[in-house]
PDB file of C-alpha atoms in Angstrom:
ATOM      1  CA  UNK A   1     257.813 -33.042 324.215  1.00 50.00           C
ATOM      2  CA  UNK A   2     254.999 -30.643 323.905  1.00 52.00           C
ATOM      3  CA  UNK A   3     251.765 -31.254 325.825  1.00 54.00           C
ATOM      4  CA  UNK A   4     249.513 -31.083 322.906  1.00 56.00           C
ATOM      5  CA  UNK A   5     246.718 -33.705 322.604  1.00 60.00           C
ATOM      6  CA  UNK A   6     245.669 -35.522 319.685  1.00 54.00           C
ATOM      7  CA  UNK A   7     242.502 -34.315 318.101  1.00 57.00           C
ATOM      8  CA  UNK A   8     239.608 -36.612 318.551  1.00 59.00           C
ATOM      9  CA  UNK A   9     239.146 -37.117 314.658  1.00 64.00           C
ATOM     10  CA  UNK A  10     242.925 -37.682 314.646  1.00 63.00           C
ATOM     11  CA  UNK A  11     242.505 -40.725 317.404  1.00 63.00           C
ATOM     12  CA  UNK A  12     239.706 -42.402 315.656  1.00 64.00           C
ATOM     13  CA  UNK A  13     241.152 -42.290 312.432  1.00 63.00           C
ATOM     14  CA  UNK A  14     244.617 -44.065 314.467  1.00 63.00           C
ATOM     15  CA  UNK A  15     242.056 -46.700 316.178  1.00 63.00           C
ATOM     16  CA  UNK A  16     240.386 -47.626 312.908  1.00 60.00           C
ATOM     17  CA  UNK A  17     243.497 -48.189 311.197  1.00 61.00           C
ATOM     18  CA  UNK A  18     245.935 -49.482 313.562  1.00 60.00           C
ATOM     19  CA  UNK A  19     243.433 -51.616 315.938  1.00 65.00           C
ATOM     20  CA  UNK A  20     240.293 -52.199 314.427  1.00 63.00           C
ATOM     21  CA  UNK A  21     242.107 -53.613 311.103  1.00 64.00           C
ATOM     22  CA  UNK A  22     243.945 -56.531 312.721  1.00 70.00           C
ATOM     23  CA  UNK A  23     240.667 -56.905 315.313  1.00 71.00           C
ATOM     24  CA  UNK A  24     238.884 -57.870 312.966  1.00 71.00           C
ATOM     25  CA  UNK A  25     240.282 -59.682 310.528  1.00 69.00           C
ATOM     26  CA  UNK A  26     239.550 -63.552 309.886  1.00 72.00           C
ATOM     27  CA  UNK A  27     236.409 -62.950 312.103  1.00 71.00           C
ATOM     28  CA  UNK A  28     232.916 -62.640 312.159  1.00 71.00           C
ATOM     29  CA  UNK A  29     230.424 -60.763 313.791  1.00 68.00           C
ATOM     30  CA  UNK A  30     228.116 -63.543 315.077  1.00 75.00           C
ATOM     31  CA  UNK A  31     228.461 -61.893 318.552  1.00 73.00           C
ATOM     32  CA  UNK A  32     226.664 -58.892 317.067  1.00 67.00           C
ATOM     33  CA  UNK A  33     223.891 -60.942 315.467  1.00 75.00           C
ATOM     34  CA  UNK A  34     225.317 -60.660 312.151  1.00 70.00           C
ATOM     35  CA  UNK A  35     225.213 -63.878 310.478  1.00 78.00           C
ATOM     36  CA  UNK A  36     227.681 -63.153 307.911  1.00 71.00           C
ATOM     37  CA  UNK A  37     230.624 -64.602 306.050  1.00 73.00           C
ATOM     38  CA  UNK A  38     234.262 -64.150 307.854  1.00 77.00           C
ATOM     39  CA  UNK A  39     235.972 -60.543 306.884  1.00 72.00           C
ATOM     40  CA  UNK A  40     238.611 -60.849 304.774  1.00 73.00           C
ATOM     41  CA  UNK A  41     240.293 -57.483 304.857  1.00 69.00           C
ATOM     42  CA  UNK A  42     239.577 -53.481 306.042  1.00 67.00           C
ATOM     43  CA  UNK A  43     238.296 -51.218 303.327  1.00 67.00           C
ATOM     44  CA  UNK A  44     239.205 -47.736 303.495  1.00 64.00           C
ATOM     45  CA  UNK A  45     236.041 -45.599 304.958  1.00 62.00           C
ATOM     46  CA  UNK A  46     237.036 -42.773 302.916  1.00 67.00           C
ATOM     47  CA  UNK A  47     234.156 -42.271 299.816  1.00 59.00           C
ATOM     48  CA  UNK A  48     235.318 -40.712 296.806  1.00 62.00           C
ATOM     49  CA  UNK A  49     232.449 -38.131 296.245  1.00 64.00           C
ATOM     50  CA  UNK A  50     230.317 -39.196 292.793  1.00 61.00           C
ATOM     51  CA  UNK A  51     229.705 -36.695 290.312  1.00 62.00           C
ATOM     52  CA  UNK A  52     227.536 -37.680 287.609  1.00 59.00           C
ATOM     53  CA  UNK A  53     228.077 -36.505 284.110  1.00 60.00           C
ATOM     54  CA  UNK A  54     223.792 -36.427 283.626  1.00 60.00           C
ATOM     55  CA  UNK A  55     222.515 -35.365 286.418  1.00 68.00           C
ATOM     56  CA  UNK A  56     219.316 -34.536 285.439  1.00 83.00           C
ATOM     57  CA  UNK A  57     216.457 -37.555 285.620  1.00 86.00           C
ATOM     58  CA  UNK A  58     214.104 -37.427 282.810  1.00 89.00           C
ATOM     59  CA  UNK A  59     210.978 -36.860 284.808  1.00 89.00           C
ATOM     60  CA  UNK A  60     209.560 -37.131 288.417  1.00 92.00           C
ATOM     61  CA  UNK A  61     206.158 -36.622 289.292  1.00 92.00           C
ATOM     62  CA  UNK A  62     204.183 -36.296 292.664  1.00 92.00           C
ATOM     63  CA  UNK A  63     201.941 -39.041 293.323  1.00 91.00           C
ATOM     64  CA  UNK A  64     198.427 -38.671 295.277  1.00 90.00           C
ATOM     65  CA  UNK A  65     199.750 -40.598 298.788  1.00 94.00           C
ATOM     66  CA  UNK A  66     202.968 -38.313 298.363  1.00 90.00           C
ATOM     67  CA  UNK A  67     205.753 -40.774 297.333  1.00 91.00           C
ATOM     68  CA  UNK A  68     207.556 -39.419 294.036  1.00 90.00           C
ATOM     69  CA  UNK A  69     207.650 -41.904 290.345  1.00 89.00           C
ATOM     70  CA  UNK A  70     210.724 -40.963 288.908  1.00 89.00           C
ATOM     71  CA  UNK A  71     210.562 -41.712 284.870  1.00 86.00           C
ATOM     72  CA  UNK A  72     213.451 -42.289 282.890  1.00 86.00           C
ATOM     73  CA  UNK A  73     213.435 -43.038 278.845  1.00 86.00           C
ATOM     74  CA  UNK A  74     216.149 -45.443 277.682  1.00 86.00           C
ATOM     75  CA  UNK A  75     216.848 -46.520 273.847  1.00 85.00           C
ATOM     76  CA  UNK A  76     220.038 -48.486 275.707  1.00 82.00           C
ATOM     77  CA  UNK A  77     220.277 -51.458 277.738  1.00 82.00           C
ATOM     78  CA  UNK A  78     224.016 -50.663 279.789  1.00 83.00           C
ATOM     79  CA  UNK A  79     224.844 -52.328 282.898  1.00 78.00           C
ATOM     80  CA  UNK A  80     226.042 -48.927 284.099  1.00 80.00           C
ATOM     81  CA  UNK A  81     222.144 -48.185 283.856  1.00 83.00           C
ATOM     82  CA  UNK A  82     220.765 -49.186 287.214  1.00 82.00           C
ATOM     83  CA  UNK A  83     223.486 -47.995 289.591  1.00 82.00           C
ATOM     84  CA  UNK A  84     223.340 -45.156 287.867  1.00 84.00           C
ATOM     85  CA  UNK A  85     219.108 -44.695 288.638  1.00 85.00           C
ATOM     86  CA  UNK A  86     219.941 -45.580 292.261  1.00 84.00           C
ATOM     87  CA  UNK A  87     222.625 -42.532 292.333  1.00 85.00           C
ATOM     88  CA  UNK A  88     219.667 -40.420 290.443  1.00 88.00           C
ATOM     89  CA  UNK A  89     216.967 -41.999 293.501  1.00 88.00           C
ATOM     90  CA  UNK A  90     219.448 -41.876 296.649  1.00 85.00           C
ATOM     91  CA  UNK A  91     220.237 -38.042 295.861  1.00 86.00           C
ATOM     92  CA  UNK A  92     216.338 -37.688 295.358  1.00 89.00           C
ATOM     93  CA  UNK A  93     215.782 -39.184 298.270  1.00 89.00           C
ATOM     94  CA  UNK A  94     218.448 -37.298 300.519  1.00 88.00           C
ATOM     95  CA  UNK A  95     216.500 -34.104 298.854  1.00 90.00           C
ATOM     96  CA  UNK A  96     212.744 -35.032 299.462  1.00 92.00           C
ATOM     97  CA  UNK A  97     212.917 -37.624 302.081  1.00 93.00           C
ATOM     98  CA  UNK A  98     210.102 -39.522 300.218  1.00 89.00           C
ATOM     99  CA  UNK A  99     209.169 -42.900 299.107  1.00 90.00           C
ATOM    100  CA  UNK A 100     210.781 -42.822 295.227  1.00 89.00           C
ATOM    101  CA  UNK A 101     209.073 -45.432 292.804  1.00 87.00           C
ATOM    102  CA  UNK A 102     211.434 -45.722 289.297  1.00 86.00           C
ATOM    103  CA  UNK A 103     209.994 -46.770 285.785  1.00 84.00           C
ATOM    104  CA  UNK A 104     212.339 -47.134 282.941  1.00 85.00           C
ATOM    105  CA  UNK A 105     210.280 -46.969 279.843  1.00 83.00           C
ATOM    106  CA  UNK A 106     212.617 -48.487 276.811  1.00 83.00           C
ATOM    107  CA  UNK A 107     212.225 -47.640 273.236  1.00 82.00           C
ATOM    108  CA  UNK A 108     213.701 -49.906 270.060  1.00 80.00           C
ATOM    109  CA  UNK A 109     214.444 -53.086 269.971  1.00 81.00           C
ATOM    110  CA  UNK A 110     214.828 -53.517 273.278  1.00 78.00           C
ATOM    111  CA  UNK A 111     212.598 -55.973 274.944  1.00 76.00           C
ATOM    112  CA  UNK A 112     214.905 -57.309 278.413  1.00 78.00           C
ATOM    113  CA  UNK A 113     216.443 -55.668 280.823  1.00 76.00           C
ATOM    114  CA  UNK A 114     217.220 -56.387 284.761  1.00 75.00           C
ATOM    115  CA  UNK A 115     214.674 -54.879 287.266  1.00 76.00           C
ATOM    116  CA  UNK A 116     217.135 -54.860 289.812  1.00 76.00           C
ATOM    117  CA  UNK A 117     220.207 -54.412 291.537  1.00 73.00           C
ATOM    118  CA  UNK A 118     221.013 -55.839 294.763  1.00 74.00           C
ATOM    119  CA  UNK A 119     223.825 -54.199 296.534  1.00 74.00           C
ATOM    120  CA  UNK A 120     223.837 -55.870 299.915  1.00 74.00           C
ATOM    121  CA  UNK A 121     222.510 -52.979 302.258  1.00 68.00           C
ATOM    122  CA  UNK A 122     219.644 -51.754 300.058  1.00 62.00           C
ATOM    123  CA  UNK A 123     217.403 -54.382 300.437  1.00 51.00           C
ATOM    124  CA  UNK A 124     215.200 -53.633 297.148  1.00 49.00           C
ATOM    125  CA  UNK A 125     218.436 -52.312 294.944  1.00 50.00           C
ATOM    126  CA  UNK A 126     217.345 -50.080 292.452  1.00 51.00           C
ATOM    127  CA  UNK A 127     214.094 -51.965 291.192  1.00 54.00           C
ATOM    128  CA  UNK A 128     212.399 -50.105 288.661  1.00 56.00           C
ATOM    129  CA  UNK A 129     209.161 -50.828 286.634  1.00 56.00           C
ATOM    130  CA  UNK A 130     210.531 -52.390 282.935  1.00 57.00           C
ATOM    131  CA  UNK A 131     208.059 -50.446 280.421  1.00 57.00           C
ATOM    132  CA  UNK A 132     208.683 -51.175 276.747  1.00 56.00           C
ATOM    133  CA  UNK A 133     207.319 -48.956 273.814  1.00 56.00           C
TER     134      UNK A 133
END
């Protein structure tokens, strides 16, 4: 036997998996001051990356205090919509590091449409302004 040691990446990736798995599961993390249902099962950690077919926003403009207003034009009303303005505002954000404000300006007959998204850890979602023409 050889006296190679395990990478460091290599351990944590055995710990998550092996240890942390079974750890957890069926339990909650009160003790942590989470006050949240029990877990259930591990999710991989691994993130596919996303590559978005339209990549480009419509507009976004510098406002006065220095927070951006990202404007997109919609003549649809798809549920793939929103998560798809939060991709648009997180890589934004990860660019600029600024305060992003979205309006979605829709055109035809639409009239409704959600404001929101609420994904858990992004306490505001991807809230938007609803505009219609």
């Amino acid at each position: 036997m050889s006296d190679e040691k395990i990478p460091h990446q290599n351990q944590d990736i055995i710990y998550k998996y092996m240890y942390m798995a079974e750890f957890f599961r069926n339990e909650t993390l009160e003790y942590y001051g989470l006050k949240l249902p029990r877990i259930t099962n591990v999710k991989p950690t691994e993130l596919p990356i996303i590559h978005l077919s339209d990549r480009k926003m419509d507009y976004v403009f510098e406002l006065e205090d220095g927070s951006l207003l990202h404007i997109e034009f919609q003549t649809t009303n798809k549920l793939a919509d929103l998560p798809r303005f939060l991709i648009h505002d997180s890589a934004l954000y990860l660019k600029e590091k600024r305060k992003i404000h979205t309006a979605v300006i829709y055109s035809g007959n639409i009239h409704k449409a959600d404001k929101s998204i609420d994904i858990g850890s992004i306490e505001n979602g991807a809230r938007h302004s609803l505009i219609h023409l």
